[in-house]
Amino acid sequence: MRFSRLFGRTLREDPAEAEIVSHQLLQRGGFIKPLASGIYTQMPLGWRVSKKIMNIFRREMDALGCQEMAMPVINPAEIWQQTGRWDSVGPALVRYQDRNERDMCLAMTHEEALSDILKTELESYKQLPILCYHMQTKVRDEPRPRGGLIRVREFIMKDAYSVHTDQADIDRFYPDMVQAYRNIFASCNLDTVEVEADSGMMGGSDSHEFMVLSQSGEDTVFISSDGAYAANAERAVFDKGTPPAEEPGQLEEVYTPNCKTIAEVANFLGVPQTRTVKAVFYIAENETEDFIFVVIRGDLPVNEVKLSNALGGINFRAATEAEIEAVGAVPGYASPIGLNKDLGGGRKLIIVADDSAVNFPNLVGGANKAEYHLKNTNANRDYQPDVVADIALAQDGDKCLGSEAIFQLHRGIEVGHCFKLGTRYSKPVGLKYLDENGKTQTPIMGSYGIGVGRLMAAVVEQHHDDNGIIWPEAIAPFDLHVVSLAKRPDDEVGQQGEALYRQLQQAGFDVLYDDRKESPGVKFSDADLIGIPWRMTLSARSLKNGGVEVKHRRDPDVDIVPVDQLVDYLKNKRQ
RNA sequence: CGGGAUGUAGCGCAGCCCGGUAGCGCGCUUCGUUCGGGACGAAGAGGCCGGCGGUUCGAAUCCGCCCAUCCCGACCA
């Protein structure tokens, strides 16, 4: 490619709206161009990188025996209604009606589309496992796109699916897929951390995220100080401490003026926050709008993902002060003690207790009376929780379960996610196959996603310097960047440059040839910004020194290589 | 959806308080000089000052509403 003909140009300054480095450099280098919030065009340079990334995906998926296919972006509503996600995923799913007023949507992922195929295609255990993947545009109307390519509303994802006879079969296959993901990230020179994750809207039992640790990440992950445990914030379980061995004491009302927060109460009564219990309130988004009364030890924040899981995956919102008062609780001094669980009309008050609030005895809690708290509240004696679960949010510095290690908080970019889906999709859709004994069985599925653009951005986050991007060789837009410092196109240097460009292309390299009429400074700066690994400078000076000046983007040093030895030199040096 | 910020030429910004016919740098075009780390000179092109409404003799500037973009949070993968 001649630089003079390359569509898209470099910018001298960072676009004002770009805050994170990958967004700045990808835009400045002319890789991407924004169209609307969270919607980007991949310009020729960016698309070249994407294609190289996708080819790495192909290589790894094909090696596993996964077959590439292509499923549609446009889906009919029915298949999403069948799995329940038409209602459960909310406005992130882009919906519309076609001209016949049929409900349609733009797929945000493809479990439904694949399941629909399997409904008629899958009949026998002999077909299993089915391993397939595709790379397709996903559309998600995100509440808040951010960070350039980190979180967007339209993006290409490689998603693979596996269909198995039973759990044992997916358990055998799953590590191979995880290994393929490791290979992919290794090929992109990306350092990733594998963390236990919540499966979120995907459902299913088991899931692992691949995180790139970065300040620009939007996910919170905890890694134990001994490196033995890593989990994202939604999932992380931690040691809440050992409850003191105390006999339950007598309930005792105490006057606690102006003590609406846990900190104030603990301070006023001179007890640690771990000896208090607090209440948090939500309204379930179900037909009866049940009132969710959460009790949790005073020092712990609520993990709403864990809470949702404890309640069978329902959605909810924070309750208003009026709604709290309506069930008889007093905000700031609330307690589940003495509240009526039947709110009438089939509406329930559901008490969800974190295990901390149950295991720790004699906690200070609200009295449902302004300015008063109760000492020595005890779950199961003073009130009956409907659900007891771990619903606490881990924090930096929390202790790991079963070891002395400490949680350290990191920010991360989620670049890949593997899910064991169980029968989350196969069951509602009614997927069936006949086993060796002619018995009807429900298959077990897995799904494995990785975003192309997000991966590209994550690589830039990890591989850049003050001057620009430093692409790993495997995904660089070009292999070589030939910089000609010819004064005129037809002079000695110009002619040699043309010949060199042809020669390197014939040797099989992807070459960007800077034939522009620009000053050397401009060409070098653009070369650094675009970040192609190998830069070859051809100039009167280099020719006088015996050839072409070869420099790797990440090293300051240069080699002078005679033109006729260049190809051998590069084949030797390149990874 | 809540909080905050910003919208003026392709990009980065000033001008806005204090109303009076729109400016700087980069980039772009032409010519000349230059030529190893974002060169120099000369001459140019390019703007519905985000939109709508109001106040005013007069609005980029004051007021109201709306829209868009970014950041934090909610939410989400």
XYZ file of C-alpha atoms (C1' of nucleotides) in Angstrom:
652
model
C 0.000 0.000 0.000
C 1.223 3.421 -0.900
C 0.811 5.831 1.966
C -0.100 8.540 -0.539
C -3.173 6.499 -1.488
C -4.135 5.285 1.989
C -7.691 6.294 2.856
C -7.799 7.904 6.254
C -5.254 10.195 7.773
C -3.342 10.763 10.943
C -4.159 13.590 13.317
C -1.618 15.706 15.118
C -3.737 16.178 18.185
C -5.941 13.873 20.207
C -9.625 14.318 19.507
C -11.164 16.184 22.426
C -13.590 13.455 23.387
C -11.006 10.668 23.568
C -9.825 10.100 27.124
C -8.251 6.687 27.153
C -5.070 5.965 25.291
C -6.418 3.333 22.903
C -9.214 5.649 21.841
C -6.761 8.502 21.307
C -4.203 6.512 19.368
C -6.627 4.523 17.239
C -8.358 7.714 16.227
C -5.192 9.743 15.746
C -3.638 6.981 13.691
C -6.635 6.870 11.381
C -7.682 3.353 12.387
C -11.204 4.237 13.426
C -13.622 7.080 12.922
C -16.654 7.766 15.093
C -20.097 7.967 13.545
C -22.218 8.278 16.690
C -21.835 7.464 20.349
C -20.404 3.956 20.576
C -20.527 3.460 16.809
C -17.316 3.459 14.787
C -16.182 2.955 11.246
C -13.087 0.865 10.889
C -10.977 2.671 8.374
C -8.659 0.604 6.147
C -5.876 0.514 8.738
C -8.230 -0.568 11.524
C -9.933 -3.126 9.343
C -6.577 -4.659 8.467
C -5.909 -5.174 12.179
C -9.387 -6.608 12.664
C -8.913 -9.050 9.837
C -5.627 -10.243 11.309
C -7.272 -10.721 14.678
C -10.120 -12.631 13.073
C -7.663 -14.864 11.279
C -6.079 -15.761 14.587
C -9.545 -16.648 15.854
C -10.067 -18.809 12.765
C -6.790 -20.589 13.233
C -7.532 -21.460 16.866
C -11.166 -22.365 16.360
C -10.463 -24.496 13.303
C -7.747 -26.304 15.255
C -10.373 -27.314 17.807
C -12.582 -28.684 15.095
C -14.992 -25.751 15.300
C -16.665 -24.988 11.997
C -17.098 -21.439 10.802
C -20.560 -20.388 9.702
C -22.587 -17.169 9.604
C -25.828 -16.569 11.437
C -28.146 -13.640 10.742
C -28.154 -10.310 12.559
C -31.907 -10.017 12.173
C -33.898 -12.362 14.361
C -37.636 -12.862 14.732
C -39.002 -12.165 18.210
C -40.300 -15.695 18.669
C -36.940 -17.302 19.223
C -36.093 -14.718 21.884
C -39.498 -15.115 23.490
C -38.943 -18.842 23.654
C -35.809 -18.471 25.772
C -37.377 -15.726 27.842
C -34.793 -13.163 26.908
C -37.198 -11.041 24.867
C -38.454 -9.838 28.243
C -35.429 -10.330 30.469
C -32.664 -8.482 28.637
C -34.413 -5.132 28.538
C -33.837 -2.222 26.196
C -30.324 -3.320 25.242
C -32.017 -5.558 22.676
C -32.852 -3.432 19.644
C -36.364 -4.254 18.503
C -38.487 -3.189 15.587
C -41.450 -4.298 13.595
C -41.093 -5.251 9.995
C -43.514 -4.004 7.345
C -45.948 -6.757 8.247
C -45.863 -5.617 11.875
C -43.982 -8.687 12.907
C -41.761 -8.202 15.983
C -38.109 -8.486 15.099
C -34.809 -7.709 16.793
C -31.143 -7.266 16.030
C -29.223 -10.074 17.640
C -26.988 -9.084 20.553
C -25.680 -12.665 20.665
C -26.629 -15.869 18.907
C -27.682 -18.597 21.332
C -31.248 -18.238 20.095
C -30.371 -18.417 16.419
C -28.212 -21.488 16.949
C -30.830 -23.174 19.122
C -33.386 -22.631 16.404
C -31.160 -24.409 13.919
C -30.599 -27.263 16.337
C -34.323 -27.694 16.851
C -34.541 -29.367 13.476
C -30.942 -30.349 12.807
C -30.148 -32.202 16.019
C -31.562 -35.717 16.219
C -28.897 -38.177 17.278
C -26.061 -38.485 19.753
C -23.952 -39.415 16.722
C -23.979 -35.739 15.697
C -22.539 -34.617 19.009
C -20.561 -32.733 19.948
C -21.431 -29.988 17.517
C -18.750 -27.314 17.507
C -19.278 -24.168 15.499
C -18.486 -20.475 15.494
C -19.079 -17.341 13.542
C -17.935 -13.748 13.480
C -20.842 -11.443 13.264
C -21.940 -7.947 14.073
C -23.709 -7.710 17.411
C -26.021 -4.850 18.169
C -26.559 -3.739 21.737
C -28.201 -0.500 22.726
C -25.874 0.119 25.632
C -26.940 2.412 28.442
C -23.590 4.099 28.192
C -20.984 3.450 25.537
C -17.542 4.416 26.741
C -13.817 4.350 26.228
C -13.748 4.314 22.436
C -13.833 0.688 21.338
C -14.006 -0.625 24.904
C -17.780 -0.464 25.082
C -19.720 0.123 21.912
C -23.201 -0.383 20.546
C -22.234 -2.289 17.442
C -19.281 -4.617 17.208
C -18.001 -7.795 15.661
C -17.770 -10.704 17.984
C -16.393 -14.143 17.426
C -18.810 -16.426 19.212
C -18.376 -20.158 19.326
C -20.946 -22.660 20.496
C -20.616 -26.235 21.586
C -23.389 -28.774 21.978
C -22.762 -31.898 24.010
C -24.432 -35.093 25.031
C -23.896 -34.439 28.713
C -22.052 -32.469 31.337
C -19.069 -34.790 31.307
C -18.554 -34.155 27.629
C -18.525 -30.378 27.942
C -16.277 -30.684 30.975
C -13.789 -32.468 28.740
C -14.096 -29.936 25.949
C -14.172 -26.727 27.949
C -10.477 -26.707 28.944
C -9.534 -27.031 25.270
C -11.539 -23.933 24.484
C -9.969 -22.078 27.398
C -6.570 -23.113 26.061
C -7.512 -21.827 22.600
C -8.343 -18.501 24.203
C -4.980 -18.466 25.919
C -3.354 -19.119 22.554
C -5.274 -16.261 20.980
C -4.193 -13.807 23.649
C -0.628 -15.046 23.523
C -0.589 -14.476 19.759
C -1.698 -10.895 20.367
C 0.922 -10.414 23.092
C -1.889 -9.716 25.511
C -1.425 -10.433 29.190
C -4.728 -11.640 30.540
C -6.024 -12.847 33.855
C -8.658 -15.554 34.011
C -11.292 -14.788 36.571
C -14.365 -16.503 37.872
C -17.333 -14.557 36.671
C -21.013 -14.212 36.980
C -22.732 -15.395 33.850
C -25.125 -12.457 33.815
C -27.685 -12.352 31.072
C -26.175 -15.422 29.435
C -27.407 -17.691 32.197
C -25.743 -21.001 32.833
C -23.609 -22.399 35.576
C -19.975 -21.749 35.136
C -18.097 -18.994 33.451
C -14.648 -17.575 33.068
C -13.690 -14.147 31.942
C -10.396 -13.186 30.394
C -9.449 -9.800 31.729
C -6.776 -7.397 30.601
C -5.751 -5.445 33.663
C -5.883 -1.762 32.838
C -6.755 1.519 34.428
C -9.043 2.074 31.480
C -11.032 -1.048 32.235
C -14.597 -0.806 33.354
C -14.768 -4.052 35.284
C -13.538 -4.589 38.802
C -11.609 -7.748 39.492
C -10.111 -9.114 42.662
C -6.906 -11.061 42.626
C -5.682 -12.652 45.828
C -2.276 -11.586 47.052
C -1.016 -15.175 46.624
C -2.367 -15.290 43.071
C -4.447 -18.370 43.824
C -7.834 -16.788 43.295
C -9.223 -14.268 40.850
C -12.831 -13.255 40.399
C -14.749 -10.299 39.183
C -16.565 -8.080 41.610
C -19.969 -9.575 40.895
C -18.762 -13.003 41.778
C -15.974 -12.682 44.340
C -16.508 -14.567 47.587
C -14.493 -13.621 50.634
C -13.964 -14.330 54.296
C -16.345 -12.269 56.421
C -14.630 -13.232 59.640
C -15.460 -15.659 62.438
C -18.554 -14.875 64.500
C -17.893 -14.445 68.229
C -19.127 -17.306 70.393
C -21.837 -15.523 72.295
C -25.163 -16.573 73.659
C -28.057 -14.563 72.222
C -28.682 -11.571 74.470
C -31.888 -9.798 75.354
C -33.307 -7.383 72.819
C -32.799 -3.909 74.161
C -34.006 -0.630 72.759
C -31.458 2.177 72.925
C -31.829 5.879 72.222
C -29.600 6.830 69.286
C -30.309 10.414 68.273
C -29.181 11.491 64.777
C -27.732 8.102 63.981
C -29.070 7.327 60.546
C -25.955 5.723 59.158
C -24.112 2.646 60.308
C -21.007 4.704 60.971
C -22.948 7.048 63.226
C -24.622 4.272 65.174
C -21.420 2.283 65.635
C -19.596 5.372 66.717
C -22.359 6.500 69.090
C -22.654 3.102 70.765
C -18.945 2.369 70.671
C -19.266 -0.929 68.785
C -17.442 -1.992 65.635
C -19.453 -1.835 62.418
C -19.113 -5.615 62.161
C -21.443 -5.862 65.140
C -24.213 -3.963 63.426
C -26.751 -4.937 60.825
C -28.224 -2.713 58.174
C -31.228 -2.841 55.915
C -31.342 -2.161 52.179
C -34.540 -2.060 50.157
C -35.523 -2.964 46.639
C -38.699 -3.385 44.665
C -38.887 -6.514 42.541
C -39.792 -5.953 38.929
C -42.360 -8.735 38.906
C -46.171 -8.636 38.681
C -46.713 -8.154 42.394
C -43.778 -5.750 42.820
C -42.664 -7.588 45.917
C -40.728 -5.657 48.519
C -37.199 -6.977 48.980
C -35.892 -6.332 52.470
C -32.167 -7.024 52.567
C -30.337 -7.436 55.847
C -26.575 -7.489 55.829
C -23.843 -6.818 58.355
C -23.334 -3.077 58.683
C -19.809 -2.970 57.302
C -20.643 -4.801 54.072
C -22.055 -3.384 50.843
C -24.720 -5.296 48.933
C -23.717 -7.078 45.737
C -26.790 -6.669 43.582
C -25.741 -9.365 41.142
C -25.428 -11.914 43.920
C -28.724 -10.676 45.325
C -30.442 -11.148 42.005
C -29.023 -14.651 41.696
C -30.180 -15.488 45.233
C -33.669 -14.513 44.126
C -33.600 -16.631 40.999
C -32.277 -13.972 38.680
C -35.059 -11.409 39.000
C -34.617 -7.728 38.239
C -35.261 -5.072 40.837
C -34.789 -1.401 41.540
C -34.032 0.618 44.649
C -37.109 1.374 46.757
C -38.150 4.943 47.389
C -38.456 6.374 50.882
C -42.250 6.357 50.572
C -42.251 2.699 49.576
C -40.062 1.854 52.555
C -42.379 3.648 54.951
C -45.379 1.965 53.355
C -44.258 -1.438 54.599
C -43.827 -0.117 58.121
C -40.072 0.391 58.134
C -38.463 3.624 59.253
C -35.640 4.707 56.925
C -32.438 5.148 58.864
C -33.763 3.005 61.707
C -35.222 0.114 59.737
C -35.444 -3.456 60.899
C -37.197 -6.561 59.639
C -38.312 -7.304 63.179
C -42.060 -7.198 63.545
C -42.868 -6.427 59.950
C -45.806 -8.090 58.253
C -44.622 -10.196 55.340
C -48.008 -10.231 53.688
C -48.471 -6.864 52.050
C -51.906 -7.753 50.703
C -53.083 -8.520 47.231
C -50.557 -11.334 46.923
C -47.721 -8.876 47.379
C -44.970 -10.138 49.634
C -42.210 -8.727 51.759
C -39.204 -10.941 51.145
C -36.448 -10.861 53.721
C -33.088 -11.690 52.172
C -30.271 -12.024 54.680
C -26.603 -12.097 53.920
C -25.034 -15.030 55.735
C -23.054 -12.505 57.785
C -26.239 -11.152 59.312
C -27.337 -14.661 60.268
C -24.031 -16.035 61.519
C -23.127 -13.059 63.676
C -25.099 -12.886 66.935
C -26.267 -9.921 68.927
C -26.056 -7.265 66.251
C -27.150 -3.671 66.656
C -29.997 -2.999 64.274
C -32.812 -0.550 63.672
C -35.876 -0.411 65.915
C -38.308 0.776 63.264
C -38.701 3.836 65.423
C -37.035 7.158 64.737
C -33.926 7.796 66.862
C -33.904 4.260 68.308
C -31.912 1.115 67.620
C -32.063 -2.386 69.053
C -29.173 -4.174 70.684
C -28.783 -7.960 70.450
C -30.842 -8.622 67.359
C -30.572 -12.202 66.163
C -31.776 -13.641 62.882
C -34.089 -16.648 63.114
C -35.021 -15.617 66.626
C -36.221 -12.047 66.130
C -37.137 -12.352 62.456
C -37.246 -15.097 59.866
C -35.247 -14.560 56.688
C -36.853 -16.034 53.570
C -33.528 -16.381 51.826
C -30.061 -16.632 53.332
C -27.174 -16.296 50.905
C -23.878 -14.617 50.265
C -24.968 -11.302 48.819
C -22.044 -9.146 49.944
C -19.801 -7.153 47.649
C -16.105 -7.759 48.085
C -13.828 -4.787 48.654
C -10.148 -4.103 48.293
C -8.315 -5.637 51.232
C -10.911 -8.277 52.085
C -9.571 -11.639 53.201
C -9.670 -14.667 50.931
C -11.664 -17.715 51.956
C -9.488 -20.486 53.295
C -6.168 -18.699 53.173
C -4.370 -15.749 54.645
C -4.218 -13.981 51.303
C -5.775 -10.573 50.795
C -7.881 -9.355 47.895
C -6.361 -6.744 45.698
C -8.655 -4.687 43.529
C -7.834 -4.108 39.879
C -9.592 -2.561 36.937
C -9.875 -4.755 33.894
C -11.134 -4.966 30.352
C -13.137 -8.107 29.697
C -11.813 -9.389 26.381
C -13.221 -12.889 26.380
C -15.822 -14.924 28.181
C -16.432 -18.668 28.235
C -19.729 -19.998 29.559
C -20.987 -23.420 30.410
C -24.636 -22.923 29.646
C -26.015 -26.234 30.886
C -29.554 -26.527 29.583
C -30.284 -22.812 29.875
C -31.175 -22.673 26.168
C -31.648 -26.279 25.152
C -34.429 -26.865 27.663
C -36.774 -23.936 26.992
C -36.318 -24.355 23.265
C -37.016 -28.060 23.580
C -33.796 -29.349 22.052
C -33.713 -33.122 22.129
C -31.622 -35.942 20.808
C -31.770 -39.725 21.029
C -28.928 -41.412 22.925
C -27.421 -44.855 22.284
C -30.373 -46.456 24.011
C -32.952 -44.603 21.991
C -33.778 -42.456 24.987
C -34.660 -38.785 24.562
C -32.068 -36.465 26.102
C -31.533 -32.741 26.438
C -28.145 -31.562 25.184
C -25.739 -29.448 27.206
C -24.367 -26.296 25.612
C -21.468 -23.912 25.950
C -20.800 -20.508 24.457
C -17.524 -18.683 24.016
C -17.292 -15.054 22.969
C -14.568 -12.594 22.207
C -14.901 -9.078 20.825
C -12.685 -8.057 17.917
C -12.660 -4.293 18.458
C -12.356 -4.523 22.199
C -9.405 -6.852 21.789
C -7.792 -4.366 19.415
C -8.260 -1.576 21.946
C -6.922 -3.732 24.768
C -3.786 -4.475 22.764
C -3.226 -0.756 22.250
C -3.754 -0.148 25.957
C -0.979 -2.636 26.642
C 1.336 -1.825 23.748
C 2.081 1.830 23.172
C 4.490 4.562 24.109
C 4.384 8.349 24.038
C 4.730 8.370 20.275
C 2.061 5.889 19.359
C 1.016 2.295 19.040
C 3.444 -0.636 19.070
C 1.564 -3.432 17.324
C 2.479 -7.046 17.981
C 3.649 -8.538 14.700
C 0.731 -10.942 14.454
C -1.913 -8.236 14.245
C -0.089 -5.198 12.859
C -1.888 -3.619 9.905
C 1.248 -4.152 7.821
C 4.408 -6.168 8.356
C 6.767 -3.483 7.147
C 6.761 0.284 6.876
C 9.105 1.535 4.186
C 9.939 5.199 4.596
C 11.409 6.782 1.527
C 13.164 10.080 2.115
C 13.479 10.794 -1.581
C 13.656 14.468 -2.448
C 11.936 13.777 -5.771
C 10.081 10.643 -6.870
C 12.396 10.162 -9.829
C 15.727 10.630 -8.083
C 18.067 7.824 -7.055
C 16.414 7.311 -3.640
C 12.936 7.476 -5.151
C 13.711 4.830 -7.714
C 15.367 2.564 -5.197
C 12.335 3.000 -2.930
C 9.964 1.842 -5.645
C 12.174 -1.143 -6.351
C 12.387 -1.995 -2.655
C 8.617 -1.729 -2.279
C 8.100 -4.188 -5.156
C 10.790 -6.528 -3.920
C 9.389 -6.770 -0.407
C 5.868 -7.323 -1.662
C 7.092 -10.089 -3.935
C 8.788 -11.684 -0.960
C 5.355 -11.948 0.615
C 5.343 -9.060 3.062
C 2.486 -6.648 3.683
C 4.171 -3.339 3.048
C 3.142 0.227 3.750
C 5.293 2.387 1.524
C 5.559 6.034 2.486
C 5.929 7.691 -0.893
C 4.418 10.978 0.249
C 5.983 14.351 -0.346
C 6.393 15.084 3.336
C 9.298 16.071 5.514
C 11.217 13.289 7.266
C 9.875 14.401 10.635
C 6.289 13.963 9.518
C 6.998 10.519 8.093
C 8.796 9.288 11.188
C 6.104 10.616 13.485
C 3.375 8.946 11.468
C 5.350 5.707 11.437
C 5.613 5.779 15.219
C 1.951 6.641 15.594
C 0.701 3.886 13.303
C 3.044 1.469 14.984
C 3.998 -1.064 12.317
C 6.699 -3.247 13.908
C 9.430 -2.858 11.303
C 10.428 0.474 9.818
C 12.794 0.617 6.875
C 14.256 3.976 6.014
C 15.685 4.512 2.596
C 17.561 7.757 2.047
C 20.659 9.203 0.489
C 22.315 8.752 3.842
C 21.277 5.131 4.301
C 22.423 4.278 0.782
C 25.764 5.889 1.459
C 25.980 3.783 4.627
C 25.411 0.659 2.624
C 21.693 0.010 2.351
C 18.461 0.413 4.253
C 18.105 1.438 7.848
C 15.994 -1.122 9.693
C 14.450 -0.354 13.044
C 11.972 -2.164 15.238
C 9.224 0.014 16.625
C 10.050 -0.949 20.180
C 13.854 -0.496 20.042
C 15.797 2.688 19.586
C 18.598 0.929 17.671
C 18.900 0.631 13.929
C 20.675 -1.811 11.639
C 21.994 -0.937 8.204
C 21.147 -3.808 5.888
C 22.228 -4.078 2.245
C 19.196 -4.130 -0.011
C 19.907 -7.563 -1.413
C 20.085 -9.067 2.091
C 16.939 -7.450 3.417
C 14.533 -10.304 2.840
C 16.797 -12.796 4.580
C 17.406 -10.371 7.405
C 13.682 -9.905 7.978
C 12.825 -13.572 7.723
C 15.449 -14.163 10.353
C 14.396 -11.430 12.720
C 10.641 -11.660 12.521
C 8.922 -13.893 15.012
C -32.290 7.298 34.175
C -29.422 10.660 38.123
C -24.887 14.006 38.609
C -21.095 16.918 35.938
C -18.816 19.099 31.570
C -18.675 20.566 26.490
C -20.828 22.014 21.527
C -17.566 28.229 17.216
C -13.912 25.861 9.753
C -11.639 18.916 8.745
C -8.867 18.748 13.938
C -7.409 21.480 18.602
C -9.043 26.004 20.704
C -9.949 31.660 21.848
C -14.038 35.086 21.679
C -19.306 34.761 25.524
C -18.985 37.959 32.036
C -19.323 43.448 29.465
C -24.535 42.264 22.817
C -22.364 45.902 17.556
C -21.162 42.082 10.682
C -16.156 35.714 13.439
C -10.538 34.875 15.172
C -5.806 31.801 16.309
C -2.818 27.230 15.613
C -2.712 22.756 12.852
C -4.544 20.644 8.425
C -6.146 21.811 3.051
C -4.984 24.440 -2.290
C -1.119 27.075 -5.485
C 3.960 28.852 -6.189
C 8.943 29.097 -4.456
C 12.743 27.680 -0.993
C 13.881 23.558 2.279
C 14.798 18.099 3.139
C 16.945 12.478 8.893
C 12.268 13.575 14.030
C 5.695 17.129 13.192
C 10.422 23.133 7.971
C 9.954 28.458 5.895
C 7.849 32.469 2.909
C 3.940 34.383 -0.149
C -0.988 34.017 -1.932
C -5.738 31.473 -1.182
C -10.160 28.233 -0.052
C -13.094 26.935 3.944
C -18.243 28.858 9.190
C -26.561 28.805 9.516
C -20.963 29.995 16.160
C -25.453 22.322 17.670
C -31.134 23.334 16.805
C -35.671 25.957 17.823
C -37.917 29.896 20.257
C -37.600 34.481 23.217
C -35.421 39.458 24.785
C -33.247 43.528 21.834
C -32.674 48.496 16.807
C -29.024 44.492 16.808
C -27.484 37.831 19.639
C -21.771 33.295 18.930
C -22.483 36.479 23.336
C -28.432 37.342 27.525
C -32.995 33.918 28.693
C -35.942 29.233 27.861
C -36.609 24.517 25.719
C -34.537 20.692 22.900
C -30.560 17.818 20.628
C -25.652 15.828 20.443
C -20.873 14.329 22.547
C -17.711 13.063 26.733
C -16.896 11.824 32.063
C -18.876 9.665 36.986
C -22.849 6.629 38.736
C -27.183 3.290 37.769
C -27.289 -0.582 34.297
C -24.924 -3.655 31.160
C -21.024 -8.351 28.270
